[in-house]
Coordinates of C-alpha atoms in Angstrom, one line a residue:
Chain A
X1 CA 110.4 101.1 78.0
X2 CA 111.4 99.6 81.1
X3 CA 109.4 96.5 80.4
X4 CA 110.9 96.1 77.1
X5 CA 114.4 96.2 78.1
X6 CA 113.6 93.3 80.7
X7 CA 112.1 91.4 78.0
X8 CA 115.1 92.0 75.5
X9 CA 117.4 90.8 78.6
X10 CA 115.0 87.8 78.9
X11 CA 115.1 86.8 75.4
X12 CA 118.8 87.1 75.4
X13 CA 119.2 84.7 78.2
X14 CA 116.5 82.2 76.9
X15 CA 118.1 81.8 73.4
X16 CA 119.3 78.4 74.0
X17 CA 116.1 77.2 76.0
X18 CA 113.8 78.5 73.1
X19 CA 115.7 76.8 70.8
X20 CA 115.6 73.5 72.3
X21 CA 111.7 73.8 72.4
X22 CA 111.9 75.2 68.6
X23 CA 113.7 72.1 67.7
X24 CA 111.5 69.8 69.2
X25 CA 108.6 71.4 67.6
X26 CA 110.3 71.1 64.2
X27 CA 111.3 67.3 65.0
X28 CA 107.8 66.5 65.9
X29 CA 106.5 67.7 62.3
X30 CA 109.4 66.1 60.4
X31 CA 108.7 62.7 62.3
X32 CA 105.4 62.2 63.0
X33 CA 106.1 58.9 64.0
X34 CA 107.7 59.9 66.9
X35 CA 105.6 62.6 67.8
X36 CA 104.6 60.9 71.0
X37 CA 107.9 60.7 72.2
X38 CA 108.4 64.2 71.8
X39 CA 105.2 65.3 73.3
X40 CA 106.4 63.1 76.2
X41 CA 109.8 64.8 76.6
X42 CA 108.1 68.3 76.3
X43 CA 105.8 67.0 79.2
X44 CA 108.7 66.2 81.5
X45 CA 110.4 69.6 80.6
X46 CA 107.5 71.5 81.1
X47 CA 106.9 69.9 84.5
X48 CA 110.6 70.5 85.6
X49 CA 110.5 74.3 84.5
X50 CA 107.3 74.7 86.6
X51 CA 108.6 73.1 89.4
X52 CA 112.2 74.7 89.1
X53 CA 110.1 78.2 89.3
X54 CA 109.4 77.7 93.0
X55 CA 111.8 74.7 94.0
X56 CA 114.7 75.7 92.1
X57 CA 114.4 79.5 92.9
X58 CA 113.6 79.3 96.5
X59 CA 115.1 75.8 97.5
X60 CA 111.8 74.9 99.2
X61 CA 110.9 71.5 98.2
X62 CA 106.7 71.0 97.5
X63 CA 106.1 67.3 97.9
X64 CA 102.3 68.0 96.9
X65 CA 103.3 69.9 93.9
X66 CA 101.4 67.3 91.6
X67 CA 98.2 68.4 93.0
X68 CA 98.6 71.7 91.3
X69 CA 98.8 70.0 88.2
X70 CA 95.8 67.7 88.8
X71 CA 93.6 71.1 89.6
X72 CA 94.6 72.0 85.9
X73 CA 93.4 68.8 84.4
X74 CA 90.3 69.0 86.6
X75 CA 89.7 72.8 85.4
X76 CA 89.8 71.7 81.8
X77 CA 88.0 68.5 82.1
X78 CA 85.1 70.3 84.0
X79 CA 84.9 72.9 81.9
X80 CA 84.6 70.8 78.5
X81 CA 82.2 68.4 80.0
X82 CA 79.6 71.0 81.3
X83 CA 80.4 73.8 78.3
X84 CA 81.0 71.6 75.3
X85 CA 78.1 73.2 73.6
X86 CA 80.2 76.4 73.6
X87 CA 82.8 74.4 71.1
X88 CA 86.2 75.9 70.9
X89 CA 85.3 78.3 73.6
X90 CA 84.9 75.4 76.3
X91 CA 88.6 74.7 75.9
X92 CA 89.6 78.3 76.1
X93 CA 87.5 78.4 79.4
X94 CA 89.2 75.2 80.4
X95 CA 92.9 76.6 80.3
X96 CA 91.4 80.0 82.3
X97 CA 89.6 77.5 85.0
X98 CA 92.8 75.3 84.9
X99 CA 95.1 78.3 85.9
X100 CA 92.3 79.3 88.4
X101 CA 92.3 76.5 90.0
X102 CA 95.6 75.7 90.6
X103 CA 96.4 79.1 91.3
X104 CA 93.4 79.0 94.0
X105 CA 94.8 76.0 95.7
X106 CA 98.2 77.4 95.6
X107 CA 97.0 80.3 97.5
X108 CA 95.4 78.1 100.2
X109 CA 98.4 75.9 100.7
X110 CA 100.9 78.6 100.7
X111 CA 99.1 80.8 103.1
X112 CA 99.7 78.3 105.6
X113 CA 102.7 76.1 104.4
X114 CA 104.7 79.0 103.3
X115 CA 105.2 80.2 107.2
X116 CA 107.1 77.0 107.5
X117 CA 110.6 76.7 106.8
X118 CA 112.8 73.8 105.2
X119 CA 111.9 70.3 106.1
X120 CA 108.9 71.7 107.8
X121 CA 107.6 72.9 104.7
X122 CA 108.3 69.7 102.9
X123 CA 106.5 67.9 105.7
X124 CA 103.5 69.8 105.6
X125 CA 103.2 69.5 101.8
X126 CA 103.5 65.9 101.7
X127 CA 99.7 65.2 102.5
X128 CA 98.5 68.0 100.1
X129 CA 98.1 65.7 97.0
X130 CA 96.8 62.8 98.9
X131 CA 94.3 65.1 101.0
X132 CA 92.7 66.5 98.1
X133 CA 92.5 63.3 96.2
X134 CA 90.6 61.4 99.3
X135 CA 88.5 64.7 99.4
X136 CA 87.3 64.0 95.9
X137 CA 86.9 60.3 96.1
X138 CA 85.5 60.2 99.6
X139 CA 82.9 62.9 99.2
X140 CA 82.5 61.9 95.8
X141 CA 83.0 65.3 94.4
X142 CA 83.2 65.8 90.5
X143 CA 83.0 62.3 89.4
X144 CA 84.5 60.8 92.6
X145 CA 87.1 58.2 92.1
X146 CA 86.0 57.4 88.6
X147 CA 87.1 60.9 87.3
X148 CA 85.7 62.9 84.7
X149 CA 85.7 61.4 81.1
X150 CA 85.5 64.0 78.4
X151 CA 86.3 62.0 74.9
X152 CA 82.6 61.7 74.6
X153 CA 81.9 65.4 74.9
X154 CA 84.6 66.1 72.4
X155 CA 83.5 63.7 69.8
X156 CA 79.9 65.0 70.2
X157 CA 80.8 68.5 69.9
X158 CA 83.7 68.2 67.3
X159 CA 82.9 65.3 65.5
X160 CA 85.2 62.5 65.5
X161 CA 88.2 63.6 63.2
X162 CA 88.7 67.2 65.0
X163 CA 88.1 65.4 68.3
X164 CA 91.0 63.2 67.6
X165 CA 93.0 66.2 66.3
X166 CA 92.3 68.0 69.5
X167 CA 93.6 65.1 71.4
X168 CA 96.9 64.9 69.8
X169 CA 98.2 68.0 67.6
X170 CA 96.1 70.6 69.6
X171 CA 97.1 69.2 73.0
X172 CA 100.7 69.0 71.6
X173 CA 100.9 72.3 70.5
X174 CA 99.3 73.6 73.7
X175 CA 102.3 71.9 75.3
X176 CA 104.7 73.8 73.0
X177 CA 103.3 76.9 73.8
X178 CA 103.0 76.5 77.4
X179 CA 106.8 75.4 77.2
X180 CA 107.5 78.6 75.9
X181 CA 105.7 80.5 78.6
X182 CA 107.5 78.9 81.3
X183 CA 110.7 79.6 79.7
X184 CA 109.9 83.4 79.2
X185 CA 108.7 83.5 82.7
X186 CA 111.7 81.9 84.0
X187 CA 113.8 84.0 82.0
X188 CA 112.1 87.3 83.2
X189 CA 112.3 86.3 86.7
X190 CA 116.1 86.0 86.4
X191 CA 116.6 89.0 84.6
X192 CA 114.5 91.3 87.2
X193 CA 115.2 92.0 90.7
X194 CA 112.8 89.4 91.5
X195 CA 115.3 86.8 90.4
X196 CA 117.9 88.3 92.8
X197 CA 115.3 88.3 95.6
X198 CA 114.6 84.7 95.0
X199 CA 118.4 84.0 95.3
X200 CA 118.6 85.8 98.5
X201 CA 115.7 83.8 100.0
X202 CA 117.3 80.5 98.8
X203 CA 120.8 81.4 100.4
X204 CA 119.4 83.1 103.7
X205 CA 115.9 83.9 104.2
X206 CA 116.6 85.5 107.7
X207 CA 119.5 87.6 105.9
X208 CA 117.0 88.5 103.2
X209 CA 114.4 89.7 105.3
X210 CA 116.8 92.0 107.3
X211 CA 118.0 93.6 104.1
X212 CA 114.6 94.6 103.2
X213 CA 113.2 92.0 101.0
X214 CA 109.7 91.4 101.5
X215 CA 110.2 87.2 101.6
X216 CA 106.6 86.4 101.8
X217 CA 105.2 88.2 98.8
X218 CA 108.1 86.7 96.7
X219 CA 107.6 83.3 98.1
X220 CA 104.0 83.3 97.1
X221 CA 104.5 85.0 93.7
X222 CA 106.9 82.1 92.9
X223 CA 104.9 79.4 94.4
X224 CA 101.6 80.6 92.7
X225 CA 103.4 81.1 89.4
X226 CA 104.9 77.7 89.3
X227 CA 101.5 76.2 90.2
X228 CA 99.6 78.3 87.7
X229 CA 102.0 76.8 84.8
X230 CA 101.5 73.1 86.4
X231 CA 97.7 73.8 85.7
X232 CA 98.1 74.6 82.7
X233 CA 100.5 71.5 81.8
X234 CA 97.6 69.3 83.6
X235 CA 94.9 70.9 81.3
X236 CA 96.7 70.4 78.0
X237 CA 98.7 66.9 78.6
X238 CA 96.1 65.1 81.2
X239 CA 92.7 66.2 80.5
X240 CA 92.8 67.6 76.7
X241 CA 95.4 65.0 75.5
X242 CA 94.2 61.6 77.6
X243 CA 90.5 62.8 77.3
X244 CA 89.9 62.1 80.9
X245 CA 91.2 62.9 84.4
X246 CA 91.4 60.0 87.1
X247 CA 92.5 60.9 90.7
X248 CA 94.4 57.9 91.3
X249 CA 96.6 59.0 88.4
X250 CA 96.6 62.7 88.5
X251 CA 97.2 63.0 92.0
X252 CA 100.2 60.4 91.9
X253 CA 103.1 61.5 93.9
X254 CA 105.3 59.8 91.5
X255 CA 105.2 63.1 89.1
X256 CA 106.5 65.3 92.1
X257 CA 109.4 63.0 92.7
X258 CA 110.2 62.8 89.1
X259 CA 109.9 66.8 89.0
X260 CA 112.6 66.9 92.1
X261 CA 115.0 64.6 90.4
X262 CA 114.9 66.5 87.1
X263 CA 115.6 69.8 88.7
X264 CA 118.5 68.5 90.9
X265 CA 119.9 66.8 87.8
X266 CA 119.6 69.8 85.6
X267 CA 120.7 72.6 87.9
X268 CA 118.2 74.0 90.5
X269 CA 117.5 77.7 89.6
X270 CA 118.7 78.0 86.3
X271 CA 117.1 78.3 83.2
X272 CA 118.5 75.5 81.2
X273 CA 119.0 73.0 84.0
X274 CA 115.3 71.8 84.0
X275 CA 115.1 71.4 80.4
X276 CA 118.6 69.1 80.3
X277 CA 116.9 67.3 83.4
X278 CA 113.4 67.1 81.6
X279 CA 115.3 65.6 78.2
X280 CA 117.5 63.3 80.0
X281 CA 115.0 61.9 82.4
X282 CA 112.0 61.8 79.9
X283 CA 113.9 59.9 77.3
X284 CA 115.3 57.5 79.9
X285 CA 111.8 57.0 81.2
X286 CA 110.5 56.4 77.5
X287 CA 113.4 53.8 76.3
X288 CA 113.5 52.3 79.7
X289 CA 110.0 52.0 80.0
X290 CA 110.0 50.4 76.4
X291 CA 112.5 47.6 77.1
X292 CA 110.4 46.8 80.5
X293 CA 107.7 49.0 81.7
X294 CA 108.3 49.9 85.7
X295 CA 112.1 49.6 85.0
X296 CA 112.5 53.3 85.2
X297 CA 111.3 53.9 88.8
X298 CA 114.4 51.6 89.9
X299 CA 116.7 54.4 88.6
X300 CA 115.2 57.2 90.2
X301 CA 116.9 57.2 93.4
X302 CA 120.4 55.9 92.2
X303 CA 120.0 59.1 89.9
X304 CA 119.0 61.3 92.8
X305 CA 121.7 59.9 95.0
X306 CA 124.5 60.2 92.4
X307 CA 123.5 63.9 91.6
X308 CA 123.5 64.9 95.0
X309 CA 126.7 63.6 95.7
X310 CA 128.6 64.2 92.7
X311 CA 126.7 67.3 91.3
X312 CA 125.3 69.3 94.2
X313 CA 124.4 72.3 91.9
X314 CA 123.3 70.2 88.9
X315 CA 124.7 69.4 85.6
X316 CA 124.2 73.4 84.9
X317 CA 125.9 74.4 87.9
X318 CA 129.0 72.2 87.4
X319 CA 129.3 73.7 83.7
X320 CA 128.9 77.1 84.9
X321 CA 131.6 77.0 87.5
X322 CA 134.2 75.8 84.6
X323 CA 133.0 78.3 82.2
X324 CA 135.2 81.3 82.2
X325 CA 133.9 83.2 79.2
X326 CA 131.2 85.6 80.4
X327 CA 129.4 85.3 77.0
X328 CA 129.1 81.5 76.9
X329 CA 128.2 81.9 80.9
X330 CA 125.1 84.1 79.9
X331 CA 123.9 81.6 77.5
X332 CA 124.4 78.8 79.6
X333 CA 122.0 80.4 82.3
Chain B
X1 CA 119.3 115.4 121.3
X2 CA 116.5 114.1 119.3
X3 CA 115.4 110.4 119.6
X4 CA 116.5 108.0 117.1
X5 CA 115.2 104.8 118.5
X6 CA 112.7 104.2 121.5
X7 CA 111.8 100.7 122.6
X8 CA 109.0 100.5 125.3
X9 CA 107.7 97.8 127.2
X10 CA 108.7 95.3 124.3
X11 CA 107.6 91.6 125.0
X12 CA 108.5 88.9 122.5
X13 CA 109.2 85.1 122.3
X14 CA 109.2 81.8 120.5
X15 CA 105.5 80.1 120.4
X16 CA 105.0 79.4 124.1
X17 CA 108.4 80.7 125.3
X18 CA 108.6 84.2 126.3
X19 CA 112.2 85.8 125.9
X20 CA 111.8 89.5 126.3
X21 CA 109.8 90.6 129.6
X22 CA 109.0 94.1 129.0
X23 CA 112.2 95.8 127.5
X24 CA 112.5 99.6 127.5
X25 CA 115.4 101.4 126.0
X26 CA 116.1 104.8 124.2
X27 CA 119.1 105.5 121.6
X28 CA 119.8 108.9 120.9
X29 CA 120.2 110.5 117.4
X30 CA 123.6 110.0 116.4
X31 CA 124.8 108.1 119.5
X32 CA 126.1 104.5 120.1
X33 CA 124.3 102.4 122.4
X34 CA 125.4 98.9 123.3
X35 CA 123.4 96.3 124.9
X36 CA 125.4 93.7 127.0
X37 CA 124.6 90.3 128.4
X38 CA 125.4 87.0 128.8
X39 CA 124.3 84.4 126.5
X40 CA 120.7 83.5 126.7
X41 CA 120.0 87.0 127.9
X42 CA 117.5 87.7 124.8
X43 CA 120.0 90.3 123.2
X44 CA 119.4 88.9 119.6
X45 CA 115.6 88.3 120.4
X46 CA 115.5 92.0 120.9
X47 CA 117.0 93.0 118.0
X48 CA 115.1 90.8 115.5
X49 CA 111.8 92.1 117.3
X50 CA 112.8 95.7 117.1
X51 CA 113.3 95.0 113.3
X52 CA 110.2 93.2 112.9
X53 CA 111.4 89.6 112.1
X54 CA 110.3 88.3 115.4
X55 CA 106.6 89.7 116.1
X56 CA 106.4 91.9 119.2
X57 CA 103.7 90.5 121.7
X58 CA 103.6 94.0 123.4
X59 CA 104.9 97.5 123.8
X60 CA 106.2 99.7 121.1
X61 CA 109.1 100.4 118.8
X62 CA 109.4 104.1 117.9
X63 CA 111.8 105.4 115.2
X64 CA 112.5 108.9 115.1
X65 CA 109.0 109.7 116.6
X66 CA 106.9 107.4 114.6
X67 CA 105.4 104.2 115.9
X68 CA 106.7 101.3 113.8
X69 CA 105.9 98.5 115.9
X70 CA 104.0 96.5 113.5
X71 CA 106.0 98.0 110.6
X72 CA 107.1 94.7 108.4
X73 CA 110.9 94.4 108.1
X74 CA 111.2 95.2 104.4
X75 CA 109.1 98.7 105.1
X76 CA 111.6 99.5 108.0
X77 CA 114.8 99.1 105.7
X78 CA 113.0 101.4 103.2
X79 CA 112.5 103.9 106.2
X80 CA 116.1 103.7 107.0
X81 CA 116.4 100.9 109.8
X82 CA 118.5 97.9 109.1
X83 CA 120.1 95.0 110.8
X84 CA 123.4 93.2 110.6
X85 CA 122.3 89.9 112.0
X86 CA 124.3 87.6 114.2
X87 CA 126.7 85.3 112.4
X88 CA 127.0 87.9 109.6
X89 CA 124.2 85.9 107.2
X90 CA 126.1 86.6 104.1
X91 CA 124.9 84.9 100.9
X92 CA 127.9 82.7 100.4
X93 CA 127.7 81.7 97.0
X94 CA 127.1 85.0 95.6
X95 CA 130.0 87.4 94.9
X96 CA 130.9 90.4 97.0
X97 CA 129.4 92.7 95.0
X98 CA 126.2 91.0 94.3
X99 CA 125.8 90.8 98.2
X100 CA 126.0 94.4 98.2
X101 CA 123.6 95.0 95.6
X102 CA 121.2 92.8 97.6
X103 CA 121.8 95.5 100.7
X104 CA 120.4 98.0 98.4
X105 CA 117.5 95.9 97.3
X106 CA 114.8 98.4 98.5
X107 CA 116.5 101.3 96.4
X108 CA 117.2 99.5 93.0
X109 CA 114.5 99.7 90.5
X110 CA 115.0 97.8 86.9
X111 CA 114.5 101.8 86.0
X112 CA 117.8 103.0 87.4
X113 CA 121.4 102.1 88.9
X114 CA 121.5 105.8 90.4
X115 CA 120.0 104.5 93.5
X116 CA 123.0 102.5 94.3
X117 CA 126.0 103.4 92.4
X118 CA 126.8 106.2 94.9
X119 CA 126.1 104.0 97.9
X120 CA 128.4 101.4 96.4
X121 CA 131.3 103.7 96.1
X122 CA 130.8 104.9 99.1
X123 CA 131.0 101.3 100.8
X124 CA 134.3 100.6 98.5
X125 CA 135.7 103.8 99.7
X126 CA 135.2 102.8 103.3
X127 CA 136.4 99.2 102.7
X128 CA 138.8 99.0 100.3
X129 CA 139.4 95.6 100.8
X130 CA 136.3 94.9 99.6
X131 CA 136.6 96.5 96.0
X132 CA 139.8 94.3 95.4
X133 CA 137.4 91.2 96.0
X134 CA 134.3 92.6 94.5
X135 CA 134.3 89.2 92.1
X136 CA 135.2 86.8 94.9
X137 CA 132.7 84.5 96.3
X138 CA 131.7 85.9 99.9
X139 CA 132.1 82.7 101.3
X140 CA 135.8 82.6 100.7
X141 CA 136.5 85.8 102.3
X142 CA 138.1 85.8 105.8
X143 CA 136.4 86.3 108.8
X144 CA 137.0 90.1 109.2
X145 CA 136.5 90.8 105.4
X146 CA 132.9 88.8 106.0
X147 CA 132.3 91.2 108.9
X148 CA 133.1 94.3 106.9
X149 CA 130.9 92.9 103.9
X150 CA 128.0 92.4 106.2
X151 CA 128.4 95.9 107.5
X152 CA 129.0 97.5 104.0
X153 CA 125.8 95.3 102.7
X154 CA 123.9 96.8 105.5
X155 CA 125.2 100.5 104.7
X156 CA 124.1 100.0 101.1
X157 CA 120.4 100.8 102.1
X158 CA 121.8 104.1 103.4
X159 CA 120.1 103.8 106.8
X160 CA 119.9 106.2 109.4
X161 CA 119.9 103.7 112.5
X162 CA 122.0 100.4 112.2
X163 CA 121.2 97.4 114.5
X164 CA 124.4 95.2 114.7
X165 CA 123.9 91.7 116.5
X166 CA 127.5 90.8 118.0
X167 CA 129.6 92.1 114.8
X168 CA 132.8 90.9 116.7
X169 CA 131.8 87.4 117.0
X170 CA 134.6 85.0 115.8
X171 CA 137.1 87.6 114.7
X172 CA 140.8 88.0 116.5
X173 CA 140.5 90.7 119.2
X174 CA 142.5 93.3 117.1
X175 CA 140.1 93.1 114.4
X176 CA 137.1 93.2 116.5
X177 CA 138.3 96.3 118.0
X178 CA 138.9 97.6 114.3
X179 CA 135.3 96.8 113.5
X180 CA 133.8 98.3 116.5
X181 CA 136.1 101.5 115.8
X182 CA 134.9 101.6 112.3
X183 CA 131.2 101.7 113.7
X184 CA 132.5 104.6 116.1
X185 CA 133.7 106.6 113.1
X186 CA 130.5 106.1 111.0
X187 CA 128.3 107.5 113.8
X188 CA 130.5 110.6 114.1
X189 CA 131.2 111.2 110.4
X190 CA 127.6 110.3 109.0
X191 CA 125.7 110.8 112.0
X192 CA 124.5 107.1 111.9
X193 CA 122.4 106.0 115.1
X194 CA 123.9 102.9 116.3
X195 CA 122.3 100.1 118.3
X196 CA 124.9 97.4 119.1
X197 CA 124.4 94.0 120.9
X198 CA 128.0 92.8 122.2
X199 CA 130.0 90.2 124.3
X200 CA 133.0 91.7 123.5
X201 CA 132.5 94.3 126.4
X202 CA 135.8 95.9 126.6
X203 CA 136.0 96.8 123.0
X204 CA 132.2 98.0 122.9
X205 CA 132.4 99.9 125.7
X206 CA 135.4 101.9 124.8
X207 CA 133.2 103.5 122.0
X208 CA 129.8 103.4 123.4
X209 CA 127.8 106.4 124.5
X210 CA 125.4 104.6 126.6
X211 CA 124.9 101.2 127.9
X212 CA 122.2 98.7 128.7
X213 CA 122.8 95.5 130.8
X214 CA 120.2 92.9 129.9
X215 CA 119.8 89.6 131.5
X216 CA 116.9 87.1 131.2
X217 CA 115.0 89.3 129.0
X218 CA 114.8 92.3 131.2
X219 CA 117.5 95.3 131.6
X220 CA 118.8 95.2 134.8
X221 CA 121.1 98.4 134.5
X222 CA 121.7 101.2 132.2
X223 CA 123.9 104.2 132.3
X224 CA 126.5 106.5 130.5
X225 CA 129.5 104.5 129.6
X226 CA 131.6 105.6 132.4
X227 CA 129.2 104.6 135.1
X228 CA 128.9 101.1 133.6
X229 CA 132.5 100.6 133.1
X230 CA 133.0 101.7 136.8
X231 CA 130.0 99.5 138.2
X232 CA 132.0 97.2 140.6
X233 CA 129.4 94.4 139.8
X234 CA 129.4 94.6 136.0
X235 CA 133.4 94.8 136.2
X236 CA 133.3 91.3 138.4
X237 CA 130.6 89.5 136.3
X238 CA 131.5 90.6 132.8
X239 CA 134.8 92.5 132.5
X240 CA 136.8 89.9 134.7
X241 CA 138.6 92.7 136.2

């Protein structure tokens, strides 16, 4: 009863955000020619949403975030590589292993780094992705620097046709479902006392502690949820969709920076903000990439600078402060 | 009189640096006790260690007869002890009412609002100004109003023991006295046990039952209000009389 109330409130908050995903899903089916653009947009939206659950809500910046996404990609790749004889079950195990690995890494990193505040936390997390990457490459673990390639296993198990479908249609469907999951989790957090606790932590952690909020518990909660969704994203978008996992790619800090820019641009701690940030950045990235590959990187820093100076609370924060109507405000959560 | 809060031989600090060197004090139930001392004496550290925000290195914190030395802060709030931190530490971007609701965090549940409605109306009764400004962002309040909000927010958890870190800081002398008078009323009317750290010694001593003087991490003097008020060295050092 209590739970369903919270779900109902969350659904009401999430209307616009869910609509965005559903519209993308429809466009995907209607314009197969653009399906890969749409899938890319969804990747960025989910990356921003997953990052937002921790960074946006608590104000802590995790520079090593991409390591959690990478863990998810490895989880899927390893499951398919070693269990492909099980057929579809190996893919299901892959998603479970993806979450397990990213949450495990998050618990280890969190147990140490979450004791630190502000800039110290950011500095402590900078090396996490590089550290794990060099561990894998240096110790030649799980494929070393060559990574894990699962295209062959997929083709051998499912046949060429089905394998191609898994790497396109099914992976994209998984993205859609992960996006919707991320929306619902964010909306649930925002419509329960967890959201208040995180907001208090973001504004003033010491005060939150003095008021009786178990700050450690909520920080760890947000950190691991954010990592878990990142893991699912890595499993679907990198391992399943790409058919391989390569450390130089999946541990690239570039993705963390993109996540920061998207969240800051859209509005940290909001539901709709990361979606807007993801759509904007994702399409800019795509079209600039088409004009001249690499050009999009040039725009990251100026965008971030402009946002910090002109819209410190992101686009959503800016709009919300100017909307007075409470119903519209709720829609624009 | 029963013991509200007892501290025995408390030691604490930051990293390598020890700040508290065995502080002992007792606060009787429904009394107001003040800790005086210059900057850097360790007064803030004392309150933070009692609350559990800083880990105690040694010693004991006993709350109404129960050893709570290593009970984490959120548990202490649930058991009836709340700290009004130094510099108020409001959530400036949240409204007055949201700040108050966060004060009731240990009491609210998704289940019911009954737990805090009563507390909220009591706080508004105590501070009608806060009711007028309930929808306003906390950061836009005046200094005195912000202090009222900080105290109101602490009262939302309905504590029996209230710790306050320099509530008069940054306030006009007249408003500082009003705030401390109000605390004194709370003690009388609700039987609140109050431990106060203050630099505004004249105002604090006017209402306190008992006072401790702290210097460099140790208690150097203690006594009933009148004894401290008439102590020659204290008058010279702190009261400028």
